[in-house]
PDB file of C-alpha atoms and ligand atoms in Angstrom:
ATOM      1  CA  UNK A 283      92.815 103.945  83.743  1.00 52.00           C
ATOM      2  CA  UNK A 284      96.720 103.926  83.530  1.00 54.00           C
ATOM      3  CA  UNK A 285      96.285 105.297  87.348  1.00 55.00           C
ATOM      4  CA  UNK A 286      94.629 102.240  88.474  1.00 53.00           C
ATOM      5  CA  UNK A 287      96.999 100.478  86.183  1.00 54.00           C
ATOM      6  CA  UNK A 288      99.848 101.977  87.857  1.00 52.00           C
ATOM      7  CA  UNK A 289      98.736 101.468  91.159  1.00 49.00           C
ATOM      8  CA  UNK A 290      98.506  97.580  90.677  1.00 48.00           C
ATOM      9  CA  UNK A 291     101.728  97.377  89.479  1.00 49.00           C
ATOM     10  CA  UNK A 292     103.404  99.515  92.126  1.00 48.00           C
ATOM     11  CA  UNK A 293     101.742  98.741  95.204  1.00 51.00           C
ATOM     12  CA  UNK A 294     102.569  95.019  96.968  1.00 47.00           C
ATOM     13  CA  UNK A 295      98.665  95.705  97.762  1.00 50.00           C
ATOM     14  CA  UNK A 296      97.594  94.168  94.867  1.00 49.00           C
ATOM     15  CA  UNK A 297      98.914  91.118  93.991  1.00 45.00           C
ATOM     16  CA  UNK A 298      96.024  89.660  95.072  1.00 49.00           C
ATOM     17  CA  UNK A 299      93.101  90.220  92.767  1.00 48.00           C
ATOM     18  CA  UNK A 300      91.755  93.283  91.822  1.00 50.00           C
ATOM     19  CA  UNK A 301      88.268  92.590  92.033  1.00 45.00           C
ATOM     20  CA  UNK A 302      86.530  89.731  93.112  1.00 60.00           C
ATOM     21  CA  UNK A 303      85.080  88.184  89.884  1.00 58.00           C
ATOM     22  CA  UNK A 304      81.767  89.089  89.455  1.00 65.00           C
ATOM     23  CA  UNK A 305      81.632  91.233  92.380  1.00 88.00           C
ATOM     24  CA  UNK A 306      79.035  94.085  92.242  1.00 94.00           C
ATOM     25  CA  UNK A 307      79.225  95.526  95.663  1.00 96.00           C
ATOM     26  CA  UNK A 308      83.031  96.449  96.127  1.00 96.00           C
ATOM     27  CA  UNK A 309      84.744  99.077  98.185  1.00 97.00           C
ATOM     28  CA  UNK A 310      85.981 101.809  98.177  1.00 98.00           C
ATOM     29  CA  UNK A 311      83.651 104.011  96.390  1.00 98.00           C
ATOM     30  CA  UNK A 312      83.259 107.861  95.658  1.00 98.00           C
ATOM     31  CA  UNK A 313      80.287 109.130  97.406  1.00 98.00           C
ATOM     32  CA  UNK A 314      78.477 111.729  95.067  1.00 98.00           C
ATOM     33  CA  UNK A 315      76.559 113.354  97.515  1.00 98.00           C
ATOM     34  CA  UNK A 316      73.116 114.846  95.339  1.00 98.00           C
ATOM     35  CA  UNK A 317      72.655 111.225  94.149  1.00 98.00           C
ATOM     36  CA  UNK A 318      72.924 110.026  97.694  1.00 98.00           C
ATOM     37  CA  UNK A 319      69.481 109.003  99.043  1.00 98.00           C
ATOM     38  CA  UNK A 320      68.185 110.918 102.425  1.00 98.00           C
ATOM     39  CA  UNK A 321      66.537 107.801 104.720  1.00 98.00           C
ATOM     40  CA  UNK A 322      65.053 109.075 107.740  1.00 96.00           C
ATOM     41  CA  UNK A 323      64.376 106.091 109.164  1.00 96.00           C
ATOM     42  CA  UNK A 324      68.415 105.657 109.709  1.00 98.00           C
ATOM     43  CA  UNK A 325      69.015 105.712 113.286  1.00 95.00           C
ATOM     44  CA  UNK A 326      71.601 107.640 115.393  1.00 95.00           C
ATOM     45  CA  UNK A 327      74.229 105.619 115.674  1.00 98.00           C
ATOM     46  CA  UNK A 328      75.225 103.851 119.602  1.00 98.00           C
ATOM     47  CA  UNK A 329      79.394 102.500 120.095  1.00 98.00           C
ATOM     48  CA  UNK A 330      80.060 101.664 123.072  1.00 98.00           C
ATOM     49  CA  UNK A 331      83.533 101.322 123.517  1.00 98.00           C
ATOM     50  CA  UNK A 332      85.299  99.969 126.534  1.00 98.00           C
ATOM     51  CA  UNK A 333      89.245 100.878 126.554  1.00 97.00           C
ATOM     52  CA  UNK A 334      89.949  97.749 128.585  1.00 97.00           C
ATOM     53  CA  UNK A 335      89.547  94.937 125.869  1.00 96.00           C
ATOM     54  CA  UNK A 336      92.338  97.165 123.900  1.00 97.00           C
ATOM     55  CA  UNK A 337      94.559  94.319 123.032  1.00 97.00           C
ATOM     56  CA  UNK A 338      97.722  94.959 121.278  1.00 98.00           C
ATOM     57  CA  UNK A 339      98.976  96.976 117.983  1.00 98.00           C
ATOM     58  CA  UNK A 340     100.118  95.093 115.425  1.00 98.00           C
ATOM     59  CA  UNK A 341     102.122  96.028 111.761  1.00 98.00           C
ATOM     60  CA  UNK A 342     100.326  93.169 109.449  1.00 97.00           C
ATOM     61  CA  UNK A 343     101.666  94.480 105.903  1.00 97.00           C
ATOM     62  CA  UNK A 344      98.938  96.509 104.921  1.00 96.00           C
ATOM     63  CA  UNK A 345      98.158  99.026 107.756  1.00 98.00           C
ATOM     64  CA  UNK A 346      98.879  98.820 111.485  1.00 98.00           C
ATOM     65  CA  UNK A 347      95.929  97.287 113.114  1.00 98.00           C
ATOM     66  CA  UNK A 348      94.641  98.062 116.966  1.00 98.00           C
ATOM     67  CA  UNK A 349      93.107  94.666 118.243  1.00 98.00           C
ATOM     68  CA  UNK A 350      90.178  94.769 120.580  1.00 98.00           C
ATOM     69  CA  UNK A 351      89.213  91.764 122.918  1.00 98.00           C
ATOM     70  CA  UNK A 352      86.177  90.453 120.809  1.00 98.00           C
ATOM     71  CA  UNK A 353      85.259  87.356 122.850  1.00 98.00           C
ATOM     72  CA  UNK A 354      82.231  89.164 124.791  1.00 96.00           C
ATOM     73  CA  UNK A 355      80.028  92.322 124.053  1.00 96.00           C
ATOM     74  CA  UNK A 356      81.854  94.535 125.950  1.00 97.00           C
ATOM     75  CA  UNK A 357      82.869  97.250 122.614  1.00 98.00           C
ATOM     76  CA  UNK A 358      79.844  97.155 120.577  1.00 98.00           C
ATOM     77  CA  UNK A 359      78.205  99.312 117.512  1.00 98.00           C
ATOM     78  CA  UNK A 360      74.439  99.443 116.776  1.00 98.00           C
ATOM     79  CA  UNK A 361      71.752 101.609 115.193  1.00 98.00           C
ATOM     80  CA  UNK A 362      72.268 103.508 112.557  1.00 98.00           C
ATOM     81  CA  UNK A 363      71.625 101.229 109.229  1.00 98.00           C
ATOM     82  CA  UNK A 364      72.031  97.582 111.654  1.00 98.00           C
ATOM     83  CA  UNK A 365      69.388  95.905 113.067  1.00 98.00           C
ATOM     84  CA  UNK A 366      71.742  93.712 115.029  1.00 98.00           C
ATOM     85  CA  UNK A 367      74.802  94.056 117.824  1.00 98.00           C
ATOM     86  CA  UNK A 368      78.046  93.730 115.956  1.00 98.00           C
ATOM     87  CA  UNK A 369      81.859  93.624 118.227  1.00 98.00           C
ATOM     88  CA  UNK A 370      84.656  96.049 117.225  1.00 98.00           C
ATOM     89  CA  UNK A 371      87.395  93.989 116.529  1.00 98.00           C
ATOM     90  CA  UNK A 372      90.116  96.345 115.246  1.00 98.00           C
ATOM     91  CA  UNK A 373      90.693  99.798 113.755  1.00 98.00           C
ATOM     92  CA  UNK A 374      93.406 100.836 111.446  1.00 98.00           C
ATOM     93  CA  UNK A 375      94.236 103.106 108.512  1.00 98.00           C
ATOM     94  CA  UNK A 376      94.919 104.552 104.953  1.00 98.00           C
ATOM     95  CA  UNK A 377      97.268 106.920 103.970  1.00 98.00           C
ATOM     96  CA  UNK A 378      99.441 108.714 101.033  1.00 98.00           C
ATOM     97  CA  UNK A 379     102.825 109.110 100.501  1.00 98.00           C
ATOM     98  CA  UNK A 380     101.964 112.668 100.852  1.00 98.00           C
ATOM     99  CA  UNK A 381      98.913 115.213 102.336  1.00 98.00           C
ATOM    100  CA  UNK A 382      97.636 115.432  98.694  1.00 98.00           C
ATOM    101  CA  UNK A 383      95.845 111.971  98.919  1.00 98.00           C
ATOM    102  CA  UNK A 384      95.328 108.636 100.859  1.00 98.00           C
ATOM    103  CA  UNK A 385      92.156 108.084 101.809  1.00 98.00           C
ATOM    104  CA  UNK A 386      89.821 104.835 100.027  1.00 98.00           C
ATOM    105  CA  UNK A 387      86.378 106.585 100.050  1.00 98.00           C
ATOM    106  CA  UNK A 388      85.860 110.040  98.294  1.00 98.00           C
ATOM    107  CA  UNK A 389      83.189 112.525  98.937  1.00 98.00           C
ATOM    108  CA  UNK A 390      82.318 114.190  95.378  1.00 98.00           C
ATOM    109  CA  UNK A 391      86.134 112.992  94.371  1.00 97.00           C
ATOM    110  CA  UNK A 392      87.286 115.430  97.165  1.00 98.00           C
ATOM    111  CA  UNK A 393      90.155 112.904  98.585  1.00 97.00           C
ATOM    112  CA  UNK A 394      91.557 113.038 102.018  1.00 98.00           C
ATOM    113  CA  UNK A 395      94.920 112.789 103.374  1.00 98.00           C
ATOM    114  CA  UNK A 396      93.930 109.400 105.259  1.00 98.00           C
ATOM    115  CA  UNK A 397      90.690 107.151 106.313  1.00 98.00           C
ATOM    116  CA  UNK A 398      90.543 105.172 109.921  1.00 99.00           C
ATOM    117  CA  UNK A 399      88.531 102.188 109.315  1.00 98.00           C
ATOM    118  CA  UNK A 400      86.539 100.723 112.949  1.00 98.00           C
ATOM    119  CA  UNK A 401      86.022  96.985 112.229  1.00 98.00           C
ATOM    120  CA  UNK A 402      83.111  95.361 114.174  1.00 98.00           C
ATOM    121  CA  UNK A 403      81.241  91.714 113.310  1.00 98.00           C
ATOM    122  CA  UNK A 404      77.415  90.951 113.727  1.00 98.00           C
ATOM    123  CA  UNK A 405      77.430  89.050 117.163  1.00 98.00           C
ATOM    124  CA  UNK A 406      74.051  88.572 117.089  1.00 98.00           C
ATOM    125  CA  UNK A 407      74.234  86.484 114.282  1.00 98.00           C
ATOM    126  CA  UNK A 408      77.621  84.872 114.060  1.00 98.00           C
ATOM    127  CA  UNK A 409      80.141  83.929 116.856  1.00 98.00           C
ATOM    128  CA  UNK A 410      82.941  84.489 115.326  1.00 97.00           C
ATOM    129  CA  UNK A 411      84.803  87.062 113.387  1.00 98.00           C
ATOM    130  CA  UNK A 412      85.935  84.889 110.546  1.00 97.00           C
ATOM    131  CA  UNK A 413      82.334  83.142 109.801  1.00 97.00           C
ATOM    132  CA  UNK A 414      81.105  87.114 109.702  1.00 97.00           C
ATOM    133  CA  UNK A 415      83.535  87.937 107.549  1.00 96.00           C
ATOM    134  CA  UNK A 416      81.761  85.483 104.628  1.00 95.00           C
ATOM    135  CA  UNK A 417      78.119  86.450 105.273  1.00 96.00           C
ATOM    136  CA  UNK A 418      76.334  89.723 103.308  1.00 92.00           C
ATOM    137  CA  UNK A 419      75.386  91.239 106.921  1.00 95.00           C
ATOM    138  CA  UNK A 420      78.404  90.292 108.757  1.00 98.00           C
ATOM    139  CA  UNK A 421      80.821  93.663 109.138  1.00 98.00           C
ATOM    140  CA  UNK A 422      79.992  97.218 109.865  1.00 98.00           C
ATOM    141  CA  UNK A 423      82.948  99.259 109.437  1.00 99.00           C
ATOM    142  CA  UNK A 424      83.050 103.104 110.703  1.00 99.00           C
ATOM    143  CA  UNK A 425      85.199 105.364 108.317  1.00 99.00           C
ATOM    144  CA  UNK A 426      86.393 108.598 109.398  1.00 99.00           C
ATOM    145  CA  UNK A 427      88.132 111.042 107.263  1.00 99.00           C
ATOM    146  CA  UNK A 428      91.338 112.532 108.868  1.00 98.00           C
ATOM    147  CA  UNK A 429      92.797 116.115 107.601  1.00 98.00           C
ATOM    148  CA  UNK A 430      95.903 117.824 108.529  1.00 98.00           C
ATOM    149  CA  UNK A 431      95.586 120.781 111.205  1.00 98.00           C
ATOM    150  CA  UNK A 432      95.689 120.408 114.924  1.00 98.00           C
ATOM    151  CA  UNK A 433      97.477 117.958 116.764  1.00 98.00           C
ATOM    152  CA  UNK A 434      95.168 114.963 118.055  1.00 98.00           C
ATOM    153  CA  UNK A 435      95.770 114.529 121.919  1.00 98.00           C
ATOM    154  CA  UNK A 436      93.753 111.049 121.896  1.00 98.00           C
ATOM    155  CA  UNK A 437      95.967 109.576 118.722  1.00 98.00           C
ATOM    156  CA  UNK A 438      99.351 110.313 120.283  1.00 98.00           C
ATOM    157  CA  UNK A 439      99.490 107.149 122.083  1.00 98.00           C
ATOM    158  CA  UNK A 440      98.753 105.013 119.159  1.00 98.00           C
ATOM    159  CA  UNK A 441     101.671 107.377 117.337  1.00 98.00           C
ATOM    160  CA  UNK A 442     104.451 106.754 119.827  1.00 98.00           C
ATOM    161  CA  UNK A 443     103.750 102.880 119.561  1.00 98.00           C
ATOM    162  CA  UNK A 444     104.355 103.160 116.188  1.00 98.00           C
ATOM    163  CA  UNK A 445     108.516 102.873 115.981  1.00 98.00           C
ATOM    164  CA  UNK A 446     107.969  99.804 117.999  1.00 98.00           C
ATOM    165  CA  UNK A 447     106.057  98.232 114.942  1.00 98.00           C
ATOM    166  CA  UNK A 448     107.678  99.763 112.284  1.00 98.00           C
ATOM    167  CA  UNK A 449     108.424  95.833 110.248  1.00 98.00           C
ATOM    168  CA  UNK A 450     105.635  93.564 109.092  1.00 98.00           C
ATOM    169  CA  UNK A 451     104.844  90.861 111.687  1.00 98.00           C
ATOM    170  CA  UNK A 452     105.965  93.181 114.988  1.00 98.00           C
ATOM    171  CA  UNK A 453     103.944  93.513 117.650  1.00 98.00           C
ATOM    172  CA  UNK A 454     103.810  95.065 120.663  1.00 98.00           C
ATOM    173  CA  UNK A 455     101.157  95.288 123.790  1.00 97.00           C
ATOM    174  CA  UNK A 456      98.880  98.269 123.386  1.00 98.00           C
ATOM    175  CA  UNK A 457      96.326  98.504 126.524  1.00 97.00           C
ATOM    176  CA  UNK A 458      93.497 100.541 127.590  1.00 97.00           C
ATOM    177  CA  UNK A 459      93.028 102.754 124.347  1.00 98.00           C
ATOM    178  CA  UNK A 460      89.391 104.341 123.876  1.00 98.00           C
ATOM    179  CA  UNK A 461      88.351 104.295 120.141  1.00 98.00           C
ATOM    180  CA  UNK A 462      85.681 106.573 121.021  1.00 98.00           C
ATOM    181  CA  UNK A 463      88.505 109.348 121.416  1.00 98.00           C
ATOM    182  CA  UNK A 464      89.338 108.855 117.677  1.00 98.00           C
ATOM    183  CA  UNK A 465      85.402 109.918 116.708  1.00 98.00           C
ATOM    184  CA  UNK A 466      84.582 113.352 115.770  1.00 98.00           C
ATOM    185  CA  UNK A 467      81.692 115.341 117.510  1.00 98.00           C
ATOM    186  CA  UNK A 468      79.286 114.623 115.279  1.00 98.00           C
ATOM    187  CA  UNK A 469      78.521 110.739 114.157  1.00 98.00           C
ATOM    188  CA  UNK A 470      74.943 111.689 113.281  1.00 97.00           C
ATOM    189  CA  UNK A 471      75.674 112.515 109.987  1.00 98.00           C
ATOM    190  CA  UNK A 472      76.598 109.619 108.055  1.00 98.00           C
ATOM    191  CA  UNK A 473      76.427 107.921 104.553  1.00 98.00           C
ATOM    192  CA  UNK A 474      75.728 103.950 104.505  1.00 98.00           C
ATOM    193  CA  UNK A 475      75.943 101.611 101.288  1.00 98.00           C
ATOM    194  CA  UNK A 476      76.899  97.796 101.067  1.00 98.00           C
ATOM    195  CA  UNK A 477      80.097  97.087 100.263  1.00 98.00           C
ATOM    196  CA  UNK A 478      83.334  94.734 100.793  1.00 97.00           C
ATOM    197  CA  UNK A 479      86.584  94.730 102.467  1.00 97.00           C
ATOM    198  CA  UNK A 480      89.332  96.839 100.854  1.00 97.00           C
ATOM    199  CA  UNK A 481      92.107  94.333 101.309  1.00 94.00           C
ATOM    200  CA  UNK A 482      92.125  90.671  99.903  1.00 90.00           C
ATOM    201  CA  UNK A 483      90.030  88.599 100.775  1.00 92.00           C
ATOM    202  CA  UNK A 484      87.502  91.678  99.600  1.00 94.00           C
ATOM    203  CA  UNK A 485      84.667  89.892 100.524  1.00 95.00           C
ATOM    204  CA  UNK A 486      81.006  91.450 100.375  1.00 96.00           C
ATOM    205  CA  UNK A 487      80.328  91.688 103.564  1.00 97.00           C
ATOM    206  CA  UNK A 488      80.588  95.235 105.251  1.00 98.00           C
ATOM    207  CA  UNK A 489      78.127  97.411 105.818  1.00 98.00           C
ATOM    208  CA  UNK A 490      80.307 100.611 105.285  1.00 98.00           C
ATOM    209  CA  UNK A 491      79.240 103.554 107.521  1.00 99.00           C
ATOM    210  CA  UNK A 492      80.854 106.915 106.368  1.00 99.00           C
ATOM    211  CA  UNK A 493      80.914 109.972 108.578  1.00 98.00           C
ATOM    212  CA  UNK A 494      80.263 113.247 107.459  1.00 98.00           C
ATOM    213  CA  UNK A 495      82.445 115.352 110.078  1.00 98.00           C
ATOM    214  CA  UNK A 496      86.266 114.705 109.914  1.00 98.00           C
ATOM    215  CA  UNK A 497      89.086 114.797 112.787  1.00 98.00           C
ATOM    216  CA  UNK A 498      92.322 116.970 112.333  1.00 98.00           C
ATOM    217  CA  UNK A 499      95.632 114.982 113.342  1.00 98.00           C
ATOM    218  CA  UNK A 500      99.079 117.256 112.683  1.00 98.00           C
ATOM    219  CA  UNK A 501     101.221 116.853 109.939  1.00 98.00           C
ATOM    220  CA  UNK A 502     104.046 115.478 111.944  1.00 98.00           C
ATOM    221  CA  UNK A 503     101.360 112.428 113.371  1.00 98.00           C
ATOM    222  CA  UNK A 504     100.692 111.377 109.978  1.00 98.00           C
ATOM    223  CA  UNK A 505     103.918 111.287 108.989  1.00 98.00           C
ATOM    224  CA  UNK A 506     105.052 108.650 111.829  1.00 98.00           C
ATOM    225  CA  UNK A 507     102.348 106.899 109.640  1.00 98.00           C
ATOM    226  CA  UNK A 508     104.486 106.663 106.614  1.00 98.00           C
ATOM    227  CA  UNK A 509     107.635 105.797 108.805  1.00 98.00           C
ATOM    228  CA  UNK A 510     106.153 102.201 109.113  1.00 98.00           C
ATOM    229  CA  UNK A 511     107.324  99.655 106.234  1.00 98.00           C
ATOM    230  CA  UNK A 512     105.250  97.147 104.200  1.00 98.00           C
ATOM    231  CA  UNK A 513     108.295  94.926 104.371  1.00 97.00           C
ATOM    232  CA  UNK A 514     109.582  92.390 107.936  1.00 97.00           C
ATOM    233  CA  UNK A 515     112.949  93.440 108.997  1.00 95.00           C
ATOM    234  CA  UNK A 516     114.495  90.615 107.371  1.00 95.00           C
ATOM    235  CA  UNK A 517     114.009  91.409 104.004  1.00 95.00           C
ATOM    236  CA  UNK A 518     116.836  93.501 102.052  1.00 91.00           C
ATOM    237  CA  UNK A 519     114.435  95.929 100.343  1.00 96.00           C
ATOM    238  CA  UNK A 520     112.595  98.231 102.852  1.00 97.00           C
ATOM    239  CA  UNK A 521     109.125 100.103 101.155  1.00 97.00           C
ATOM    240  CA  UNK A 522     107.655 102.650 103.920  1.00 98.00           C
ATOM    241  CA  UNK A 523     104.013 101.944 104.460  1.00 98.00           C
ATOM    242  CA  UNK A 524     102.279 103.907 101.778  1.00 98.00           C
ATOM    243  CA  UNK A 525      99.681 104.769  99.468  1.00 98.00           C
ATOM    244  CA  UNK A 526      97.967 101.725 101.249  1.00 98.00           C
ATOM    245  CA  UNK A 527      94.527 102.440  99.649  1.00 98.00           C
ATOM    246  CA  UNK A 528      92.831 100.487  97.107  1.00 96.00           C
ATOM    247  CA  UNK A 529      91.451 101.523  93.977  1.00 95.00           C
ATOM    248  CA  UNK A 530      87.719 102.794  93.872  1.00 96.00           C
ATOM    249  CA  UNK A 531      85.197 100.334  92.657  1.00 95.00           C
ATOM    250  CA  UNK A 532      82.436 100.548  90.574  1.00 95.00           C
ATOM    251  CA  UNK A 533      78.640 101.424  92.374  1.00 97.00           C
ATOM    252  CA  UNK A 534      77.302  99.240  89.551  1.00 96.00           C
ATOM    253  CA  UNK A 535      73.923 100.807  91.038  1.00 96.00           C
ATOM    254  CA  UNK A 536      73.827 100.703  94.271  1.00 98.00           C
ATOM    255  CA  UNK A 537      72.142 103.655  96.256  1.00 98.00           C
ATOM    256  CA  UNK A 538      74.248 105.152  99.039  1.00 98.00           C
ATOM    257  CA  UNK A 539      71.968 106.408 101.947  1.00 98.00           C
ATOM    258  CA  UNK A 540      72.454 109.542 103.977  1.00 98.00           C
ATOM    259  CA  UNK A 541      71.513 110.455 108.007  1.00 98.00           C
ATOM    260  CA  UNK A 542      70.869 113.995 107.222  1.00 97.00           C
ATOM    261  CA  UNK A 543      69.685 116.330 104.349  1.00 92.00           C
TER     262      UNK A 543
HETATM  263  N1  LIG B 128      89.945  98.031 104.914  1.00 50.25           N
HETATM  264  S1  LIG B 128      88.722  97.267 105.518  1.00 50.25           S
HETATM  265  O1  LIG B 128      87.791  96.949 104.470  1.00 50.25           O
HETATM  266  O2  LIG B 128      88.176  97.953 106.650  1.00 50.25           O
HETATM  267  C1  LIG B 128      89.251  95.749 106.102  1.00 50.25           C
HETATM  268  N2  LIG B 128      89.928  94.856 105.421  1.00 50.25           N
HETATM  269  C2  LIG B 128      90.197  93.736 106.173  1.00 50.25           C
HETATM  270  C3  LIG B 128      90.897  92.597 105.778  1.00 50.25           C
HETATM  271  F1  LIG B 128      91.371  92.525 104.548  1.00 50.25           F
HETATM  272  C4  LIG B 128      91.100  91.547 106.652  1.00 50.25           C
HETATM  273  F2  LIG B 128      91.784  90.447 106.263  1.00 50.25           F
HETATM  274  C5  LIG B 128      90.608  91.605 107.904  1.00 50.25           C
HETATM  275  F3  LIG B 128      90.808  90.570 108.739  1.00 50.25           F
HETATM  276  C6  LIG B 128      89.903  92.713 108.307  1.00 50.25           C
HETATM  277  F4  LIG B 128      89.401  92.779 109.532  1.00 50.25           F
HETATM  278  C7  LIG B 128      89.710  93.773 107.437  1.00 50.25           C
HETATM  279  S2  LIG B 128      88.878  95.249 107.650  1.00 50.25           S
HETATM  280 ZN1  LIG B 129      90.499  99.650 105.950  1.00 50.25          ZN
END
């Protein structure tokens, strides 16, 4: 308790609120794996990522975000747990202040040293991203666990953008980036539950996809992570971009599904 107490008072994360008032499906959440519920009906899931509607990379306070041209189907997600089409919109991270932690989602409380999050919005049902964003089957979000070992050839691009962004509210131009280099081998194996965003406005309306299989990034990659700051250059205070998780939730008994047994 005094952990989650400390990390609202600590972190500019949270001044918004903790959880949304009578919210029973927030994220993130340990994943116990026995109690998790094998569905074989869960598809394989199908991205299809093209590197050309990679926008720009932005430093937005929370995390640095990668922004993906989401005015036509051209970077999609389906199957798995959807029935519909949904457009990736961004991707962006979580991550400590050290290897030890940083990750939102746990699997059996083992945590990880950082989580990439692939936003995408149902475009079969909405047209935009912020009417998604308020509907129960609006977002699918990917998360991949990242650990500490070999260097990732595919992520060095995003990490030598990153001095460029360092303040809240820079941005630069960040073109023809595939996402589908940040996936690990396997995306068959998977856990799904229905959840919310982990930032304000934390609304209910992701379906979170969790993949079993990690990627490795180097220990000097992640820590251009924690070079960035949470604060623009003009303030007088400067707080490096860390510990940008949010406290885990409760399941308040909700079943979390897995791909494979
Ligand atoms: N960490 S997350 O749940 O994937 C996630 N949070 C947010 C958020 F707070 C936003 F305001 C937003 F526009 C997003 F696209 C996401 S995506
Ligand atoms: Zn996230």
């Amino acid at each position: 308790q005094e952990a989650a107490e400390y990390n609202m008072k600590m972190h500019p994360m949270w001044q918004g609120p903790l959880a949304v008032p009578g919210g029973d499906r927030q994220s993130p959440i340990d994943i116990i794996v026995q109690r998790s519920i094998i569905d074989s009906e869960l598809k394989p899931l199908v991205t299809e990522y093209d590197p050309h509607t990679c926008q720009q990379i932005w430093n937005n306070g929370y995390s640095f975000l990668v922004e993906y041209d989401d005015t036509t189907d051209k970077s999609t997600l389906k199957g798995g747990p959807l029935q519909d089409k949904f457009r990736l919109c961004q991707f962006h991270f979580h991550w400590g202040e050290t290897n030890a932690w940083g990750s939102e989602h746990t699997v059996d409380r083992r945590l990880f040293p950082a989580e990439l999050h692939l936003v995408h919005w149902n475009s079969d049902k909405y047209s935009l991203f912020e009417e998604a964003v308020m509907e129960d089957n609006g977002l699918a979000v990917i998360g991949v666990f990242l650990k500490v070992g070999k260097r990732h050839e595919g992520l060095q691009k995003l990490v030598d953008a990153l001095p460029a962004i360092r303040h809240k509210d820079s941005v630069v131009e960040f073109t023809r980036f595939d996402p589908g280099c940040l996936l690990p081998s396997n995306i068959e194996d998977y856990w799904t539950y229905h959840g919310s965003l982990t930032t304000p406005p934390l609304t209910e309306s992701v379906t979170w996809i969790i993949l079993k299989q990690h990627i490795e990034v180097s220990h000097d990659q992640l820590a251009v992570f924690r070079s960035l700051l949470f604060t623009s250059a003009e303030e007088e205070v400067q707080k490096s971009m860390v510990n940008n998780f949010r406290v885990q939730q409760p399941l308040r008994g909700r079943t979390v599904r897995s791909s494979f047994t």
